[in-house]
């Protein structure tokens, strides 16, 4: 990698870099640069020129928000492949368009959906519309319906994700100070970290996650990857995508809707909306795994719940996994 960019890059530097790559139109001048969203995994910038606005995104050999955590820099290439795999026009309109990519600098250029917030506000709103759910399920079906024969294994990033989903939340000395998130959460977590039957079943699910499947999945299908503008739903950040099993995306989505609304019935509501064949038991188990990792793992979400409410939700998650 020769050219690093970040929010402190000057307009002149960005102008010269993009002009050198041939990514600018004739007489196009970069006039403004700013952050585009949180950019947990990567550097993500919004550039405004005298002609348009677009997004540039660059990966690093670490997680940009948690730079002590190493991560494969090639993930941006996987994201590029995902966009290029979107042959279904219905699905494609819900994602940014890939405008340019550069493997040497691990850089991609995307169309700008607009300066809109992701849908993590549903955790505070504690409700979600039926129309949004239906749209999200339709998008997911469209992704899963595509038959992709060749796709990057994305194994290195999956191994990292595997640790944070299926392993670290269940280790007693994992470096996560849960009491900093909420008093007594650390003590509560011991109940699940000492459940040998739970840990054994989660480990088996983790092995399934690492296997190659036959279905293209988004890999991180939760409110932080969803945007809404003018009542139209967009999905971003498919860097965790790979050929796996549809139940993973479906379970992750259902888990977050349940956590946001505190309504467990949404699990079956979402499963009933999904029209492609899938294994309900496996999808329910993924719901449980995702709930546990988001409450006692590193990748926290803004849940305003009492400890007793979290315990009840965690106990339900255990039931889903072991049922």
Coordinates of N, CA and C in Angstrom, one line a residue, residues 48 65 113 261 265 291 311 318-319:
X48 N -16.8 15.7 -1.6 CA -17.6 16.5 -2.4 C -16.8 17.3 -3.4
X65 N -11.5 1.2 14.2 CA -12.0 1.7 15.5 C -11.3 1.1 16.7
X113 N -24.9 7.5 -1.0 CA -26.4 7.4 -0.7 C -26.9 8.7 -0.2
X261 N -36.6 -4.2 20.1 CA -38.0 -4.1 20.4 C -38.4 -4.8 21.7
X265 N -41.3 -12.3 19.7 CA -42.2 -12.8 18.6 C -41.7 -12.5 17.2
X291 N -27.5 -12.7 20.1 CA -28.0 -12.0 21.4 C -26.9 -12.1 22.4
X311 N -30.7 -10.5 31.6 CA -30.6 -11.9 32.0 C -31.7 -12.7 31.4
X318 N -30.1 -18.8 25.3 CA -29.6 -20.1 25.7 C -30.6 -21.2 25.3
X319 N -31.9 -21.0 25.6 CA -32.9 -21.9 25.2 C -33.0 -22.2 23.7

